[in-house]
Coordinates of C-alpha atoms in Angstrom, one line a residue:
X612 CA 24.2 -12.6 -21.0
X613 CA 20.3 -11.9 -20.6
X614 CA 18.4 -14.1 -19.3
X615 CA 14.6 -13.4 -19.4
X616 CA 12.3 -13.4 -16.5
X617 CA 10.0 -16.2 -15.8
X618 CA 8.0 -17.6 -13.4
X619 CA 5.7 -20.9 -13.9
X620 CA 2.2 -21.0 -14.8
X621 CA 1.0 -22.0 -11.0
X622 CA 2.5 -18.9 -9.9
X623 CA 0.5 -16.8 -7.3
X624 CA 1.1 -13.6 -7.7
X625 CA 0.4 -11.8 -3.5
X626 CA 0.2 -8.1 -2.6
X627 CA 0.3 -7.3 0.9
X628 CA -3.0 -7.4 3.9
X629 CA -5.4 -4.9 3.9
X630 CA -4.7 -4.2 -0.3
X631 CA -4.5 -0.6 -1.6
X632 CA -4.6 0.2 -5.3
X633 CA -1.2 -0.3 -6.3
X634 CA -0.7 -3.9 -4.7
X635 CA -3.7 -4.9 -6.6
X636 CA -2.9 -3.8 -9.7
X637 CA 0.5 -5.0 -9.5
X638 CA -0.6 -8.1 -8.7
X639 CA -3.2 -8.3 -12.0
X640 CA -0.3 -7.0 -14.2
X641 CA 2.6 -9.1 -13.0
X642 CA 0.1 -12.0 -13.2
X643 CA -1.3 -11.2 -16.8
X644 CA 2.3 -10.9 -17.7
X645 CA 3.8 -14.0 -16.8
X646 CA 0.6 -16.0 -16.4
X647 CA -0.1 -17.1 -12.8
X648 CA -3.2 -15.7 -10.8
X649 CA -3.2 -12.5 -9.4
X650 CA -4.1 -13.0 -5.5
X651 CA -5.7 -10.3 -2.8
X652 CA -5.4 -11.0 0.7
X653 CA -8.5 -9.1 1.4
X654 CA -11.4 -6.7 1.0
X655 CA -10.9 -3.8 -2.1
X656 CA -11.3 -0.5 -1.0
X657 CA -13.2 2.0 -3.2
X658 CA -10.6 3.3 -4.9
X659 CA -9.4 0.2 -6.2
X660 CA -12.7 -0.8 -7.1
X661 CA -13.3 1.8 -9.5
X662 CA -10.5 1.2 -11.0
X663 CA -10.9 -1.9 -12.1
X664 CA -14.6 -1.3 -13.2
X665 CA -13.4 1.5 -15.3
X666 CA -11.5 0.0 -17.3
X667 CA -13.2 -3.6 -17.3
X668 CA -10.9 -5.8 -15.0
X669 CA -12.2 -8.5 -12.6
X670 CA -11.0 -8.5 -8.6
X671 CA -8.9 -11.3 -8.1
X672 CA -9.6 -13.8 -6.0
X673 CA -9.1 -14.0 -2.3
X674 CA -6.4 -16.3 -0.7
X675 CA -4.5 -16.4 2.3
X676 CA -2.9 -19.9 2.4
X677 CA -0.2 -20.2 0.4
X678 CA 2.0 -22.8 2.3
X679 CA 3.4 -24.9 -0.4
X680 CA 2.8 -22.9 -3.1
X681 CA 5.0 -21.3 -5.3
X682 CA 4.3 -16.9 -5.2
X683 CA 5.6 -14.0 -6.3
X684 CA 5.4 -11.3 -3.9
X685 CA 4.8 -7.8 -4.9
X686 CA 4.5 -4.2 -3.2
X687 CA 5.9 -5.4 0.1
X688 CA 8.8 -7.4 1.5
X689 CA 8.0 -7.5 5.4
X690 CA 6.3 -11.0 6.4
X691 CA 4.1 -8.6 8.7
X692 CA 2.3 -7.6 5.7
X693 CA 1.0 -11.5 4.5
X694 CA -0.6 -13.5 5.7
X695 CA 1.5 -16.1 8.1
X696 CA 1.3 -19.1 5.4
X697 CA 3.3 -16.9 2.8
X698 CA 6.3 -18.1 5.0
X699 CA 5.7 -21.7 4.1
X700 CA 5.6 -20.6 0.5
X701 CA 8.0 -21.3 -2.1
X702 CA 9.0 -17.4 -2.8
X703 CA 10.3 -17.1 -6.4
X704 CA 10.6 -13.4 -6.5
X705 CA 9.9 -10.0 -4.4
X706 CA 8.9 -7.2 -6.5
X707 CA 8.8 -3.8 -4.2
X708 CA 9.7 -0.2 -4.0
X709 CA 9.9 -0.3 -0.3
X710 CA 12.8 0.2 2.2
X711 CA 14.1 -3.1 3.8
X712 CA 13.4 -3.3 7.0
X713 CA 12.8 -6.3 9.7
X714 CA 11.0 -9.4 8.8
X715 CA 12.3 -9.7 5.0
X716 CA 11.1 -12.7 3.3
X717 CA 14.1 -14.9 3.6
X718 CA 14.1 -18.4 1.8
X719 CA 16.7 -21.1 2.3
X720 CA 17.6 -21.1 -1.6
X721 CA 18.4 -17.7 -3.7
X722 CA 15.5 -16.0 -5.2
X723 CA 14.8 -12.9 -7.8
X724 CA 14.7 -9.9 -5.9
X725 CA 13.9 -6.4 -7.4
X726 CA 13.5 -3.5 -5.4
X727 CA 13.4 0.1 -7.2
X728 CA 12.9 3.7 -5.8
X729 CA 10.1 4.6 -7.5
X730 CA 6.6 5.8 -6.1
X731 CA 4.9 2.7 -7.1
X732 CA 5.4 -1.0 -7.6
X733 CA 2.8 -0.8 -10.8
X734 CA 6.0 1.2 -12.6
X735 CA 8.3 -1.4 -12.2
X736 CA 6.0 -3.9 -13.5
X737 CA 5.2 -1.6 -16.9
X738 CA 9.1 -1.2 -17.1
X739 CA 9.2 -5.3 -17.3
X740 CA 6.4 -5.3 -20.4
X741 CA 8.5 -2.9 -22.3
X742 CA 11.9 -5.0 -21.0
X743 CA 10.1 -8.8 -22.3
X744 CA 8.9 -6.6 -25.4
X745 CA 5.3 -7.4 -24.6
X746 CA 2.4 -4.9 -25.7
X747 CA 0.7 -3.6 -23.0
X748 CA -3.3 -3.6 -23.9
X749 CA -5.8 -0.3 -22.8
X750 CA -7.1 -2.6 -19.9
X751 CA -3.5 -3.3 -18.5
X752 CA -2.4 0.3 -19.1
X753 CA -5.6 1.2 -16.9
X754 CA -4.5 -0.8 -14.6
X755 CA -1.1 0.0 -14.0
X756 CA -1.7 3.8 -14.5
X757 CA -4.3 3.6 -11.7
X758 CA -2.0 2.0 -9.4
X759 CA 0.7 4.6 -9.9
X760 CA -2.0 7.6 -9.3
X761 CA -2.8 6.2 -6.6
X762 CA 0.6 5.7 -4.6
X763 CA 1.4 8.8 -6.2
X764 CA -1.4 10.5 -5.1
X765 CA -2.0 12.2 -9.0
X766 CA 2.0 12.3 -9.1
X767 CA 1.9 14.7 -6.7
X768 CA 3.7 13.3 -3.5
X769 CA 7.4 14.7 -3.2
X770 CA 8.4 11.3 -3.7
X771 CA 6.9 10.9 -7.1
X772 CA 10.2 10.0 -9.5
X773 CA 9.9 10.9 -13.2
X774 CA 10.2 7.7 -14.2
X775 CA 6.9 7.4 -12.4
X776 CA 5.5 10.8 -14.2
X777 CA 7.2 9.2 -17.7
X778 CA 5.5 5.7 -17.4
X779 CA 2.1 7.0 -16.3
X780 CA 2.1 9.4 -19.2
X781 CA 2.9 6.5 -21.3
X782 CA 0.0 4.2 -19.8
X783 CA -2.6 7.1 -20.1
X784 CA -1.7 7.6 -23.3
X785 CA -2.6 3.4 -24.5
X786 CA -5.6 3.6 -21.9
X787 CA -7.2 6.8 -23.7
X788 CA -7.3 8.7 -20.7
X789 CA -6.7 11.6 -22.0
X790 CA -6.5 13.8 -19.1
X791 CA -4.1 12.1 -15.8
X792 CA -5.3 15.3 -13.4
X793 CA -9.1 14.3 -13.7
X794 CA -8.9 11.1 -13.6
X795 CA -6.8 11.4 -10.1
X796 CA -9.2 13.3 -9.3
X797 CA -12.2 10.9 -9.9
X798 CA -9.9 8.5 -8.2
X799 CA -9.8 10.4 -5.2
X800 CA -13.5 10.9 -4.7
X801 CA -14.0 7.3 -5.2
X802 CA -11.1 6.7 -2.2
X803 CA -13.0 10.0 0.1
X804 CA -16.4 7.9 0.0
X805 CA -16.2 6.1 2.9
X806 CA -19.7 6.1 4.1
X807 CA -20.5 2.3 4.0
X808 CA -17.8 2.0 6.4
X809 CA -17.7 1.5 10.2
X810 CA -15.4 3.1 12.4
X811 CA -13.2 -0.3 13.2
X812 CA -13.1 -1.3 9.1
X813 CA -12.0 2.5 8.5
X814 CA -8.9 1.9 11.0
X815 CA -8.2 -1.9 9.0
X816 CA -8.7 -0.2 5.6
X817 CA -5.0 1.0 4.5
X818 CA -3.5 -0.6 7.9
X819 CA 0.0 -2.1 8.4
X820 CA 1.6 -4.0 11.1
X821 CA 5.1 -3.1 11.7
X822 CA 8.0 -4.9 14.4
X823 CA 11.1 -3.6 15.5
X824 CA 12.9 -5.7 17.4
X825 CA 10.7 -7.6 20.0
X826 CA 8.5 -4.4 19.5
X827 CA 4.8 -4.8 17.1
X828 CA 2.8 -1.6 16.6
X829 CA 0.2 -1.3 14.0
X830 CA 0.2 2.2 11.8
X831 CA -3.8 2.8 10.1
X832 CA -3.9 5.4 7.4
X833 CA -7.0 7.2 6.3
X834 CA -6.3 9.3 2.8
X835 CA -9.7 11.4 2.1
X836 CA -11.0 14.5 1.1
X837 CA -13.9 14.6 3.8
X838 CA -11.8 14.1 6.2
X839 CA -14.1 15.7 8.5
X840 CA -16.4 13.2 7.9
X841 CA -13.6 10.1 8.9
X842 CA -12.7 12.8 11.9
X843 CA -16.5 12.5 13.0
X844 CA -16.0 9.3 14.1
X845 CA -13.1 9.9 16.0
X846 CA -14.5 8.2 19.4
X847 CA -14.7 4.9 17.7
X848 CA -11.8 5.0 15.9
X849 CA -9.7 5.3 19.5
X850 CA -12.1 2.4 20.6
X851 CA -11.2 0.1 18.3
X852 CA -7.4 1.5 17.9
X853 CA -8.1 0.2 21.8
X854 CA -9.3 -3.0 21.3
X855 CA -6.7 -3.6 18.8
X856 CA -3.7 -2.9 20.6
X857 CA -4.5 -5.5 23.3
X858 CA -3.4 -8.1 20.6
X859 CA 0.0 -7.6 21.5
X860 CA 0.8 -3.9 20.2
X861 CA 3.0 -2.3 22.1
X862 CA 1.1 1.3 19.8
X863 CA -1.2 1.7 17.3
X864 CA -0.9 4.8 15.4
X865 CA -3.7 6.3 12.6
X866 CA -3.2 9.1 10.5
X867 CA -6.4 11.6 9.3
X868 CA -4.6 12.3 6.1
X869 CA -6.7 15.7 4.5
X870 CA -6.2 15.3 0.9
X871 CA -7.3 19.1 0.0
X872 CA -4.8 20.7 2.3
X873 CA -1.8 17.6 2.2
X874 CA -2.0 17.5 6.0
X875 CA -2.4 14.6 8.6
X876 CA -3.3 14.2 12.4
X877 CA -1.4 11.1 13.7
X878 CA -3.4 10.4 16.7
X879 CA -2.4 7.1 19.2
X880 CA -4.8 4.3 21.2
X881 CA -3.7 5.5 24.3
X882 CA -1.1 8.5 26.5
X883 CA 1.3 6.5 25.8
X884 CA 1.0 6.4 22.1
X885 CA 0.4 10.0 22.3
X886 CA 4.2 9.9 24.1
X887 CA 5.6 8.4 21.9
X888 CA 4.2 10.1 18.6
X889 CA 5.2 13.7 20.4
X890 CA 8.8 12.6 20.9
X891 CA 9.2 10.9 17.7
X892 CA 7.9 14.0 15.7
X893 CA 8.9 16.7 17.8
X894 CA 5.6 18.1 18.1
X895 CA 3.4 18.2 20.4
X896 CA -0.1 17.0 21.1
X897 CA -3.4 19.3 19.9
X898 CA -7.0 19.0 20.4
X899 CA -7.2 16.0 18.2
X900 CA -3.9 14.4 17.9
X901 CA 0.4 16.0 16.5
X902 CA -0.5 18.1 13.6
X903 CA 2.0 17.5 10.8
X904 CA 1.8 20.0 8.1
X905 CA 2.9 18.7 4.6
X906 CA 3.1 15.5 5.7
X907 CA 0.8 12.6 3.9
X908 CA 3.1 9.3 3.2
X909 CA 3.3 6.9 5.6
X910 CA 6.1 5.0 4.4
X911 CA 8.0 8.6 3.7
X912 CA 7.0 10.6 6.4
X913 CA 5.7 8.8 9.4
X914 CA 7.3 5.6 9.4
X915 CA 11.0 7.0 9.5
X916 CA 10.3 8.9 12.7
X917 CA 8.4 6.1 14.5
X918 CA 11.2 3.8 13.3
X919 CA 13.8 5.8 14.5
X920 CA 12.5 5.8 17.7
X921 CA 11.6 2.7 18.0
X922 CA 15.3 1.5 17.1
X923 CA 16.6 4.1 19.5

């Protein structure tokens, strides 16, 4: 027997700290969907903002109490990545393409859990408009689509399933974009224009916290193409990786990502993060920080490594 997917009307529907494109268009899909309110639990970044103003969509709105409240969690499952009420929510469902790691979302009661791998959290919620026979409108399509571009970098990340590549072409297709390469693209410049930004909200931008064990380290990410222009401001990037890592970090990592060449720098706060990044890759440290060539995804390629040590 199917039973149809529901959630009530009150239903909050969270993507993770520090949102990215993808958890915020998740969270206005799954939300127009169902009916709830899609929640952010903090500033847009470019990217995500022209998005939604390309294709007509308000930001939702900001929250970060949720104690009480009933919530649907989507594009993360770590309680690292929400604020610290979303423990005292009522969690009704975890929608995620993520790997399972510590600090799941447990509740005391069973809950609807679906976890895919696929590039992007924004395909599993189109699959669930075609699954509950509900038309998906330009505005959503835009939506979704630019979520999946986005974690997808253009479907271009070795990760990139084709059920991704299949649902995106389907969204562009409703949206009237007619061509999925340029409009990447446009995304992309949008994301590279940094400019209004200081070095410290640079670091927070696309920022995670992850804990292994009794062991917290923080992992920034900065996707651009200037990257020379985020690598100019190197000094006070380390300062405030510094500053930060005296709120209990045991390392905080950041990764230049160079979206023309699809190379990173991972650099650390301090020697010892340096140590730990040159064991953990196998690499050793350059001028700047371990070169990794071909290697762009944090939750693919530097995460696993870090992990791994970590866990060792």
């Amino acid at each position: 027997m199917s039973v149809q997917l529901s959630f009530p009307s009150n239903a909050l529907f969270v993507g993770h700290k520090n949102p990215d494109t993808d958890c915020t268009c998740s969270a206005i899909a799954a939300a127009n969907l169902w009916g709830g309110t899609p929640i952010v639990q903090g500033e847009l970044n470019p990217e995500t903002e022209f998005v939604l103003k390309q294709f007509n969509v308000e930001k939702p709105a900001f929250e970060d109490n949720f104690a009480g409240k009933d919530v649907v969690i989507v594009d993360h499952n770590q309680t690292t990545q929400s604020a610290a009420s979303v423990v005292e929510a009522n969690i009704l469902s975890i929608i995620d393409h993520h790997a399972v790691q510590d600090n799941f979302f447990f509740q005391k009661g069973p809950i609807h859990i679906d976890m895919r791998t696929v590039a992007s959290c924004c395909t599993i919620i189109a699959d669930y408009y075609v699954d509950m026979n509900v038309e998906i409108t330009a505005q959503m399509a835009g939506v979704m689509l630019g979520g999946i571009l986005s974690d997808t970098l253009g479907l271009t990340v070795p990760h990139t399933t084709d059920i991704d590549r299949e649902v995106a072409a389907k969204l562009a297709k409703i949206a009237g974009v007619e061509d999925i390469e340029a409009f990447a693209q446009e995304m992309l410049i949008a994301k590279s224009d940094l400019s209004k930004y200081t070095a410290a909200e640079i670091l927070n931008l696309d920022y995670k916290d992850f804990i292994f064990g009794d062991i917290k380290i923080g992992f920034g990410v900065c996707e651009s193409l200037l990257i020379d222009k985020v690598i100019a401001k190197h000094d006070e990037i380390s300062a405030a990786m510094q500053e930060n890592k005296k709120n209990g970090y045991e390392a905080i990592f950041f990764a230049y990502v160079d979206l023309t060449t699809n190379n990173s720098v991972v650099i650390g706060a301090d020697d010892a993060d340096f140590a730990v990044l040159e064991k953990a890759f196998g690499v050793s440290k350059g001028d700047l920080g371990v070169s990794l060539e071909g290697k762009i995804s944090r939750k693919n390629d530097f995460i696993p490594p870090v992990s791994a040590y970590f866990n060792n």
